[in-house]
PDB file of C-alpha atoms in Angstrom:
ATOM      1  CA  UNK N   1      -3.382 -24.568 -18.851  1.00 52.00           C
ATOM      2  CA  UNK N   2      -0.786 -24.598 -22.195  1.00 58.00           C
ATOM      3  CA  UNK N   3      -0.383 -27.554 -23.343  1.00 55.00           C
ATOM      4  CA  UNK N   4      -2.676 -30.275 -21.791  1.00 66.00           C
ATOM      5  CA  UNK N   5      -5.045 -31.724 -24.736  1.00 64.00           C
ATOM      6  CA  UNK N   6      -7.371 -33.795 -22.432  1.00 73.00           C
ATOM      7  CA  UNK N   7     -10.532 -31.679 -20.776  1.00 76.00           C
ATOM      8  CA  UNK N   8     -10.483 -33.727 -17.189  1.00 77.00           C
ATOM      9  CA  UNK N   9      -7.343 -33.073 -16.760  1.00 78.00           C
ATOM     10  CA  UNK N  10      -7.700 -29.262 -17.845  1.00 82.00           C
ATOM     11  CA  UNK N  11     -10.566 -29.174 -15.613  1.00 81.00           C
ATOM     12  CA  UNK N  12      -8.585 -30.553 -12.739  1.00 81.00           C
ATOM     13  CA  UNK N  13      -5.282 -28.416 -13.356  1.00 81.00           C
ATOM     14  CA  UNK N  14      -7.834 -25.307 -13.361  1.00 84.00           C
ATOM     15  CA  UNK N  15      -9.016 -26.700 -10.256  1.00 85.00           C
ATOM     16  CA  UNK N  16      -5.582 -26.741  -8.282  1.00 85.00           C
ATOM     17  CA  UNK N  17      -4.263 -23.621  -9.669  1.00 84.00           C
ATOM     18  CA  UNK N  18      -7.428 -21.967  -7.590  1.00 86.00           C
ATOM     19  CA  UNK N  19      -6.087 -23.585  -4.613  1.00 86.00           C
ATOM     20  CA  UNK N  20      -2.666 -22.160  -5.265  1.00 85.00           C
ATOM     21  CA  UNK N  21      -4.627 -18.503  -5.082  1.00 85.00           C
ATOM     22  CA  UNK N  22      -6.462 -19.273  -2.252  1.00 84.00           C
ATOM     23  CA  UNK N  23      -3.882 -20.477  -0.270  1.00 85.00           C
ATOM     24  CA  UNK N  24      -2.002 -17.000  -1.148  1.00 82.00           C
ATOM     25  CA  UNK N  25      -4.418 -14.925  -0.963  1.00 84.00           C
ATOM     26  CA  UNK N  26      -5.430 -16.241   3.021  1.00 84.00           C
ATOM     27  CA  UNK N  27      -2.092 -17.465   3.673  1.00 85.00           C
ATOM     28  CA  UNK N  28      -4.255 -20.676   4.486  1.00 87.00           C
ATOM     29  CA  UNK N  29      -3.779 -24.426   4.012  1.00 92.00           C
ATOM     30  CA  UNK N  30      -5.472 -25.779   0.881  1.00 92.00           C
ATOM     31  CA  UNK N  31      -6.006 -28.964  -0.970  1.00 94.00           C
ATOM     32  CA  UNK N  32      -6.786 -30.259  -4.315  1.00 93.00           C
ATOM     33  CA  UNK N  33      -9.169 -33.735  -5.010  1.00 94.00           C
ATOM     34  CA  UNK N  34      -7.559 -37.233  -4.830  1.00 96.00           C
ATOM     35  CA  UNK N  35      -6.489 -37.462  -8.402  1.00 92.00           C
ATOM     36  CA  UNK N  36      -4.077 -40.136  -9.680  1.00 88.00           C
ATOM     37  CA  UNK N  37      -0.736 -40.125  -9.129  1.00 88.00           C
ATOM     38  CA  UNK N  38       0.230 -39.293 -12.874  1.00 86.00           C
ATOM     39  CA  UNK N  39      -1.531 -35.702 -12.580  1.00 87.00           C
ATOM     40  CA  UNK N  40       0.122 -35.292  -9.768  1.00 88.00           C
ATOM     41  CA  UNK N  41       3.372 -35.877 -10.480  1.00 86.00           C
ATOM     42  CA  UNK N  42       2.745 -33.452 -13.822  1.00 85.00           C
ATOM     43  CA  UNK N  43       0.686 -30.558 -11.817  1.00 86.00           C
ATOM     44  CA  UNK N  44       3.923 -30.390  -9.662  1.00 85.00           C
ATOM     45  CA  UNK N  45       5.729 -30.032 -12.005  1.00 84.00           C
ATOM     46  CA  UNK N  46       3.501 -26.955 -14.317  1.00 83.00           C
ATOM     47  CA  UNK N  47       3.253 -25.756 -10.568  1.00 82.00           C
ATOM     48  CA  UNK N  48       7.372 -24.623  -9.754  1.00 78.00           C
ATOM     49  CA  UNK N  49       7.390 -21.209 -11.269  1.00 75.00           C
ATOM     50  CA  UNK N  50       4.690 -20.802  -8.692  1.00 73.00           C
ATOM     51  CA  UNK N  51       6.609 -18.200  -5.969  1.00 69.00           C
ATOM     52  CA  UNK N  52       6.798 -18.058  -3.196  1.00 76.00           C
ATOM     53  CA  UNK N  53       4.102 -21.760  -2.796  1.00 83.00           C
ATOM     54  CA  UNK N  54       5.278 -24.759  -0.970  1.00 89.00           C
ATOM     55  CA  UNK N  55       3.756 -27.771  -2.034  1.00 90.00           C
ATOM     56  CA  UNK N  56       3.297 -31.800  -0.794  1.00 92.00           C
ATOM     57  CA  UNK N  57       1.547 -34.737  -2.612  1.00 93.00           C
ATOM     58  CA  UNK N  58      -0.121 -37.195  -0.766  1.00 94.00           C
ATOM     59  CA  UNK N  59      -2.462 -40.203  -0.539  1.00 94.00           C
ATOM     60  CA  UNK N  60      -2.585 -41.509   3.012  1.00 91.00           C
ATOM     61  CA  UNK N  61      -0.446 -44.139   2.571  1.00 87.00           C
ATOM     62  CA  UNK N  62       3.182 -45.127   1.231  1.00 80.00           C
ATOM     63  CA  UNK N  63       2.928 -45.624  -2.875  1.00 80.00           C
ATOM     64  CA  UNK N  64      -0.627 -44.925  -2.978  1.00 88.00           C
ATOM     65  CA  UNK N  65      -2.022 -44.202  -6.621  1.00 87.00           C
ATOM     66  CA  UNK N  66      -4.873 -41.611  -6.404  1.00 93.00           C
ATOM     67  CA  UNK N  67      -3.216 -38.804  -4.085  1.00 94.00           C
ATOM     68  CA  UNK N  68      -4.018 -35.246  -3.308  1.00 95.00           C
ATOM     69  CA  UNK N  69      -2.382 -32.209  -3.896  1.00 93.00           C
ATOM     70  CA  UNK N  70      -1.648 -29.162  -0.734  1.00 93.00           C
ATOM     71  CA  UNK N  71      -0.608 -25.821  -1.091  1.00 92.00           C
ATOM     72  CA  UNK N  72       0.909 -23.472   1.976  1.00 90.00           C
ATOM     73  CA  UNK N  73       1.723 -19.908   2.232  1.00 82.00           C
ATOM     74  CA  UNK N  74       5.804 -20.464   3.100  1.00 74.00           C
ATOM     75  CA  UNK N  75       7.584 -23.647   4.542  1.00 72.00           C
ATOM     76  CA  UNK N  76       7.373 -26.031   7.059  1.00 73.00           C
ATOM     77  CA  UNK N  77       3.772 -25.563   7.259  1.00 83.00           C
ATOM     78  CA  UNK N  78       2.914 -28.830   5.096  1.00 88.00           C
ATOM     79  CA  UNK N  79       3.276 -33.000   5.591  1.00 91.00           C
ATOM     80  CA  UNK N  80       1.231 -35.838   5.584  1.00 91.00           C
ATOM     81  CA  UNK N  81      -0.448 -35.542   9.194  1.00 91.00           C
ATOM     82  CA  UNK N  82      -2.478 -32.698   8.009  1.00 93.00           C
ATOM     83  CA  UNK N  83      -3.896 -33.578   4.767  1.00 95.00           C
ATOM     84  CA  UNK N  84      -7.955 -34.959   5.319  1.00 96.00           C
ATOM     85  CA  UNK N  85      -7.477 -37.984   4.753  1.00 96.00           C
ATOM     86  CA  UNK N  86      -9.821 -40.606   6.431  1.00 96.00           C
ATOM     87  CA  UNK N  87      -9.454 -44.525   6.886  1.00 96.00           C
ATOM     88  CA  UNK N  88     -12.341 -46.750   6.207  1.00 96.00           C
ATOM     89  CA  UNK N  89     -12.639 -50.385   6.286  1.00 95.00           C
ATOM     90  CA  UNK N  90     -15.546 -51.945   4.797  1.00 96.00           C
ATOM     91  CA  UNK N  91     -16.311 -55.330   5.559  1.00 93.00           C
ATOM     92  CA  UNK N  92     -18.382 -58.202   5.111  1.00 91.00           C
ATOM     93  CA  UNK N  93     -20.911 -58.788   8.055  1.00 87.00           C
ATOM     94  CA  UNK N  94     -20.740 -62.210   7.485  1.00 78.00           C
ATOM     95  CA  UNK N  95     -19.110 -64.473   4.725  1.00 70.00           C
ATOM     96  CA  UNK N  96     -20.824 -67.435   3.115  1.00 66.00           C
ATOM     97  CA  UNK N  97     -19.504 -70.854   1.455  1.00 50.00           C
ATOM     98  CA  UNK N  98     -18.800 -70.050  -2.100  1.00 48.00           C
ATOM     99  CA  UNK N  99     -19.534 -66.875  -1.483  1.00 62.00           C
ATOM    100  CA  UNK N 100     -17.804 -64.673  -4.066  1.00 72.00           C
ATOM    101  CA  UNK N 101     -15.056 -62.558  -2.833  1.00 79.00           C
ATOM    102  CA  UNK N 102     -15.037 -58.742  -3.539  1.00 86.00           C
ATOM    103  CA  UNK N 103     -13.852 -56.971  -5.680  1.00 86.00           C
ATOM    104  CA  UNK N 104     -12.552 -53.225  -6.274  1.00 86.00           C
ATOM    105  CA  UNK N 105     -15.227 -52.159  -8.767  1.00 87.00           C
ATOM    106  CA  UNK N 106     -17.719 -53.465  -6.300  1.00 92.00           C
ATOM    107  CA  UNK N 107     -16.206 -51.562  -3.046  1.00 94.00           C
ATOM    108  CA  UNK N 108     -15.587 -48.367  -5.799  1.00 94.00           C
ATOM    109  CA  UNK N 109     -19.408 -49.069  -7.843  1.00 95.00           C
ATOM    110  CA  UNK N 110     -21.154 -48.889  -4.302  1.00 96.00           C
ATOM    111  CA  UNK N 111     -19.472 -46.513  -3.256  1.00 97.00           C
ATOM    112  CA  UNK N 112     -19.584 -43.796  -5.714  1.00 96.00           C
ATOM    113  CA  UNK N 113     -23.769 -45.062  -5.726  1.00 96.00           C
ATOM    114  CA  UNK N 114     -24.127 -43.563  -3.106  1.00 97.00           C
ATOM    115  CA  UNK N 115     -23.861 -40.123  -5.214  1.00 97.00           C
ATOM    116  CA  UNK N 116     -19.981 -39.769  -4.183  1.00 97.00           C
ATOM    117  CA  UNK N 117     -17.687 -38.620  -7.037  1.00 95.00           C
ATOM    118  CA  UNK N 118     -14.564 -40.220  -7.751  1.00 95.00           C
ATOM    119  CA  UNK N 119     -12.916 -37.177  -6.993  1.00 94.00           C
ATOM    120  CA  UNK N 120     -13.400 -37.846  -3.152  1.00 96.00           C
ATOM    121  CA  UNK N 121     -11.848 -41.135  -3.060  1.00 97.00           C
ATOM    122  CA  UNK N 122      -8.458 -42.849  -3.290  1.00 96.00           C
ATOM    123  CA  UNK N 123      -6.760 -46.034  -3.276  1.00 93.00           C
ATOM    124  CA  UNK N 124      -9.146 -49.021  -2.508  1.00 92.00           C
ATOM    125  CA  UNK N 125      -7.436 -51.297  -0.801  1.00 87.00           C
ATOM    126  CA  UNK N 126      -9.129 -55.062  -0.659  1.00 85.00           C
ATOM    127  CA  UNK N 127      -8.095 -57.707   1.291  1.00 81.00           C
ATOM    128  CA  UNK N 128      -9.781 -60.804   1.716  1.00 79.00           C
ATOM    129  CA  UNK N 129     -11.326 -59.696   4.784  1.00 83.00           C
ATOM    130  CA  UNK N 130     -12.775 -56.320   3.060  1.00 89.00           C
ATOM    131  CA  UNK N 131     -11.689 -53.228   1.769  1.00 91.00           C
ATOM    132  CA  UNK N 132      -9.108 -50.415   3.382  1.00 93.00           C
ATOM    133  CA  UNK N 133     -10.378 -47.062   2.016  1.00 95.00           C
ATOM    134  CA  UNK N 134      -9.290 -43.678   1.466  1.00 96.00           C
ATOM    135  CA  UNK N 135     -11.140 -40.546   1.804  1.00 97.00           C
ATOM    136  CA  UNK N 136     -11.798 -37.166   1.954  1.00 96.00           C
ATOM    137  CA  UNK N 137     -12.174 -36.735   5.664  1.00 94.00           C
ATOM    138  CA  UNK N 138     -15.699 -34.450   4.900  1.00 92.00           C
ATOM    139  CA  UNK N 139     -17.344 -37.707   2.910  1.00 95.00           C
ATOM    140  CA  UNK N 140     -15.722 -40.434   5.272  1.00 93.00           C
ATOM    141  CA  UNK N 141     -18.756 -39.860   7.908  1.00 93.00           C
ATOM    142  CA  UNK N 142     -21.436 -39.661   5.420  1.00 96.00           C
ATOM    143  CA  UNK N 143     -19.760 -43.092   3.917  1.00 97.00           C
ATOM    144  CA  UNK N 144     -19.929 -44.605   6.754  1.00 95.00           C
ATOM    145  CA  UNK N 145     -23.789 -43.544   7.760  1.00 95.00           C
ATOM    146  CA  UNK N 146     -24.754 -44.665   4.004  1.00 97.00           C
ATOM    147  CA  UNK N 147     -22.922 -47.407   2.890  1.00 97.00           C
ATOM    148  CA  UNK N 148     -24.218 -51.000   4.181  1.00 94.00           C
ATOM    149  CA  UNK N 149     -23.652 -53.315   1.166  1.00 94.00           C
ATOM    150  CA  UNK N 150     -21.008 -53.584  -1.558  1.00 94.00           C
ATOM    151  CA  UNK N 151     -22.171 -55.797  -4.548  1.00 89.00           C
ATOM    152  CA  UNK N 152     -25.447 -57.677  -2.186  1.00 88.00           C
ATOM    153  CA  UNK N 153     -23.558 -58.689   0.392  1.00 91.00           C
ATOM    154  CA  UNK N 154     -24.667 -56.632   3.964  1.00 93.00           C
ATOM    155  CA  UNK N 155     -21.155 -54.449   5.345  1.00 94.00           C
ATOM    156  CA  UNK N 156     -19.874 -52.875   8.175  1.00 95.00           C
ATOM    157  CA  UNK N 157     -18.156 -49.575   7.783  1.00 96.00           C
ATOM    158  CA  UNK N 158     -15.418 -47.980  10.581  1.00 95.00           C
ATOM    159  CA  UNK N 159     -13.376 -45.177  10.469  1.00 94.00           C
ATOM    160  CA  UNK N 160      -9.726 -46.906  11.614  1.00 92.00           C
ATOM    161  CA  UNK N 161      -6.065 -44.749  12.438  1.00 88.00           C
ATOM    162  CA  UNK N 162      -4.004 -44.240   9.650  1.00 80.00           C
ATOM    163  CA  UNK N 163      -1.499 -46.118  11.436  1.00 77.00           C
ATOM    164  CA  UNK N 164      -2.995 -49.469  11.138  1.00 78.00           C
ATOM    165  CA  UNK N 165      -2.450 -48.843   7.237  1.00 78.00           C
ATOM    166  CA  UNK N 166       0.961 -47.188   7.794  1.00 62.00           C
ATOM    167  CA  UNK N 167       2.858 -50.327   8.132  1.00 54.00           C
ATOM    168  CA  UNK N 168       6.529 -51.144   6.056  1.00 53.00           C
ATOM    169  CA  UNK N 169       5.359 -52.135   3.188  1.00 63.00           C
ATOM    170  CA  UNK N 170       6.107 -56.303   2.532  1.00 74.00           C
ATOM    171  CA  UNK N 171       7.884 -57.217  -0.942  1.00 83.00           C
ATOM    172  CA  UNK N 172       9.338 -59.863  -2.039  1.00 89.00           C
ATOM    173  CA  UNK N 173      12.786 -60.285  -4.405  1.00 92.00           C
ATOM    174  CA  UNK N 174      11.647 -63.042  -7.872  1.00 92.00           C
ATOM    175  CA  UNK N 175      13.762 -63.743 -10.095  1.00 92.00           C
ATOM    176  CA  UNK N 176      12.252 -65.141 -13.396  1.00 91.00           C
ATOM    177  CA  UNK N 177      13.059 -65.639 -17.274  1.00 91.00           C
ATOM    178  CA  UNK N 178      10.900 -64.016 -19.769  1.00 90.00           C
ATOM    179  CA  UNK N 179      10.776 -64.307 -23.506  1.00 89.00           C
ATOM    180  CA  UNK N 180      10.469 -60.312 -24.032  1.00 91.00           C
ATOM    181  CA  UNK N 181      10.047 -57.415 -21.597  1.00 95.00           C
ATOM    182  CA  UNK N 182       6.562 -56.942 -23.400  1.00 96.00           C
ATOM    183  CA  UNK N 183       4.089 -55.473 -20.216  1.00 97.00           C
ATOM    184  CA  UNK N 184       1.810 -58.839 -20.947  1.00 96.00           C
ATOM    185  CA  UNK N 185       4.587 -61.020 -20.768  1.00 94.00           C
ATOM    186  CA  UNK N 186       6.067 -59.687 -17.364  1.00 96.00           C
ATOM    187  CA  UNK N 187       2.535 -58.913 -16.326  1.00 95.00           C
ATOM    188  CA  UNK N 188       1.128 -62.861 -16.044  1.00 94.00           C
ATOM    189  CA  UNK N 189       4.449 -64.519 -15.147  1.00 91.00           C
ATOM    190  CA  UNK N 190       4.500 -61.872 -11.706  1.00 91.00           C
ATOM    191  CA  UNK N 191       1.220 -61.745 -10.690  1.00 90.00           C
ATOM    192  CA  UNK N 192       0.883 -65.224 -11.619  1.00 90.00           C
ATOM    193  CA  UNK N 193      -1.834 -64.693 -14.648  1.00 92.00           C
ATOM    194  CA  UNK N 194      -3.028 -66.001 -18.007  1.00 94.00           C
ATOM    195  CA  UNK N 195      -1.345 -64.617 -21.011  1.00 93.00           C
ATOM    196  CA  UNK N 196      -4.606 -63.936 -21.965  1.00 95.00           C
ATOM    197  CA  UNK N 197      -5.783 -62.245 -18.482  1.00 95.00           C
ATOM    198  CA  UNK N 198      -3.162 -60.801 -18.462  1.00 95.00           C
ATOM    199  CA  UNK N 199      -3.792 -58.501 -21.732  1.00 96.00           C
ATOM    200  CA  UNK N 200      -7.604 -58.276 -21.314  1.00 96.00           C
ATOM    201  CA  UNK N 201      -6.438 -56.370 -18.179  1.00 95.00           C
ATOM    202  CA  UNK N 202      -4.011 -53.822 -20.164  1.00 96.00           C
ATOM    203  CA  UNK N 203      -6.613 -53.267 -22.973  1.00 96.00           C
ATOM    204  CA  UNK N 204      -9.659 -52.941 -20.364  1.00 93.00           C
ATOM    205  CA  UNK N 205      -7.195 -49.888 -18.983  1.00 89.00           C
ATOM    206  CA  UNK N 206      -6.800 -51.946 -15.616  1.00 90.00           C
ATOM    207  CA  UNK N 207      -2.821 -51.645 -15.420  1.00 94.00           C
ATOM    208  CA  UNK N 208      -0.925 -48.656 -14.785  1.00 91.00           C
ATOM    209  CA  UNK N 209       2.942 -48.182 -15.659  1.00 93.00           C
ATOM    210  CA  UNK N 210       4.197 -45.821 -13.543  1.00 89.00           C
ATOM    211  CA  UNK N 211       0.655 -44.316 -12.187  1.00 84.00           C
ATOM    212  CA  UNK N 212      -0.380 -44.026 -15.648  1.00 85.00           C
ATOM    213  CA  UNK N 213      -2.598 -46.249 -17.771  1.00 87.00           C
ATOM    214  CA  UNK N 214      -1.104 -48.076 -20.915  1.00 94.00           C
ATOM    215  CA  UNK N 215      -3.328 -49.893 -22.834  1.00 95.00           C
ATOM    216  CA  UNK N 216      -0.517 -51.772 -25.271  1.00 96.00           C
ATOM    217  CA  UNK N 217       0.059 -55.028 -25.082  1.00 96.00           C
ATOM    218  CA  UNK N 218       3.513 -55.136 -26.431  1.00 96.00           C
ATOM    219  CA  UNK N 219       4.943 -52.224 -24.227  1.00 97.00           C
ATOM    220  CA  UNK N 220       8.337 -52.686 -23.029  1.00 96.00           C
ATOM    221  CA  UNK N 221       9.187 -52.569 -19.478  1.00 96.00           C
ATOM    222  CA  UNK N 222      12.389 -51.378 -17.963  1.00 94.00           C
ATOM    223  CA  UNK N 223      14.376 -50.754 -14.932  1.00 94.00           C
ATOM    224  CA  UNK N 224      12.519 -48.914 -12.153  1.00 93.00           C
ATOM    225  CA  UNK N 225       8.800 -48.977 -13.852  1.00 94.00           C
ATOM    226  CA  UNK N 226       5.825 -49.232 -11.421  1.00 93.00           C
ATOM    227  CA  UNK N 227       3.666 -51.537 -12.685  1.00 95.00           C
ATOM    228  CA  UNK N 228      -0.403 -51.922 -11.196  1.00 91.00           C
ATOM    229  CA  UNK N 229      -2.514 -53.892 -12.365  1.00 92.00           C
ATOM    230  CA  UNK N 230      -6.238 -53.341 -10.165  1.00 83.00           C
ATOM    231  CA  UNK N 231      -7.234 -55.996  -8.211  1.00 77.00           C
ATOM    232  CA  UNK N 232      -4.566 -58.191  -8.763  1.00 86.00           C
ATOM    233  CA  UNK N 233      -0.999 -56.727  -7.093  1.00 86.00           C
ATOM    234  CA  UNK N 234       1.916 -54.845  -8.256  1.00 88.00           C
ATOM    235  CA  UNK N 235       5.442 -54.627  -8.775  1.00 94.00           C
ATOM    236  CA  UNK N 236       8.499 -52.444 -10.014  1.00 94.00           C
ATOM    237  CA  UNK N 237      10.901 -53.970 -12.378  1.00 95.00           C
ATOM    238  CA  UNK N 238      14.108 -54.725 -11.044  1.00 94.00           C
ATOM    239  CA  UNK N 239      17.680 -55.475 -13.017  1.00 92.00           C
ATOM    240  CA  UNK N 240      17.182 -56.909 -16.419  1.00 92.00           C
ATOM    241  CA  UNK N 241      20.054 -59.446 -16.985  1.00 88.00           C
ATOM    242  CA  UNK N 242      21.226 -61.427 -19.469  1.00 86.00           C
ATOM    243  CA  UNK N 243      19.824 -63.799 -21.506  1.00 88.00           C
ATOM    244  CA  UNK N 244      19.905 -67.834 -20.841  1.00 87.00           C
ATOM    245  CA  UNK N 245      21.473 -70.692 -23.006  1.00 86.00           C
ATOM    246  CA  UNK N 246      17.507 -71.069 -24.187  1.00 87.00           C
ATOM    247  CA  UNK N 247      17.705 -67.456 -25.295  1.00 88.00           C
ATOM    248  CA  UNK N 248      15.269 -66.608 -22.477  1.00 91.00           C
ATOM    249  CA  UNK N 249      15.928 -63.277 -20.456  1.00 92.00           C
ATOM    250  CA  UNK N 250      16.738 -62.727 -16.872  1.00 92.00           C
ATOM    251  CA  UNK N 251      14.193 -60.446 -14.728  1.00 94.00           C
ATOM    252  CA  UNK N 252      14.620 -58.909 -11.133  1.00 95.00           C
ATOM    253  CA  UNK N 253      10.560 -58.245  -9.849  1.00 94.00           C
ATOM    254  CA  UNK N 254      10.028 -56.542  -6.227  1.00 93.00           C
ATOM    255  CA  UNK N 255       6.281 -58.083  -5.639  1.00 91.00           C
ATOM    256  CA  UNK N 256       4.344 -56.473  -3.460  1.00 84.00           C
ATOM    257  CA  UNK N 257       2.664 -59.149  -0.719  1.00 74.00           C
TER     258      UNK N 257
END
């Protein structure tokens, strides 16, 4: 674990090493808990030196921000289908006039309020109809049985098939002009936020660039960067063009809709 400074990350990596050891010893497939994608990628890079072990990361849906690592002794065993991930839909029983929409924080807080560890929960996709939660299979039934409210809103919880949320991603290409490639400027324009709101999200650790939190509002983005703002959406930075007559930079964005 040389070179890992963050204590939480050291613990996660130690647990991942334990799963590798179990897989090698027992010749069984092993899985870690969910972790953010950036940690997954760092761990995969560090574990490349381990021989005779096959590794795969998956979070239940394409471009998931939280993922599990799977390990198997020998190749050709691991696949997305065998990851112990269950999808549950959490929907308000009814929506009253004027009632605010439930947020990612509302869903996550209510689930963790049941005593469930964060590592047991993957992505939570929020829409007007409710939330789609990716959870470790062993916890899904517990959530289904015990979660009856999110915030103060009564909800129903049902398991759904992964195929219902594995539809091809929908994106739209948006072309904008910006004064600079600063994160706060592009985030505000891409997700239709005020500059102040974008800055608050960034400094509040709610914005990821390439699946790692960035708190510097003046961080400079580049082509290929994936940017997400919790509860507001995400986009990928496309081609950076030249400057306009008004000295602004042309920029192409692939925005998830």
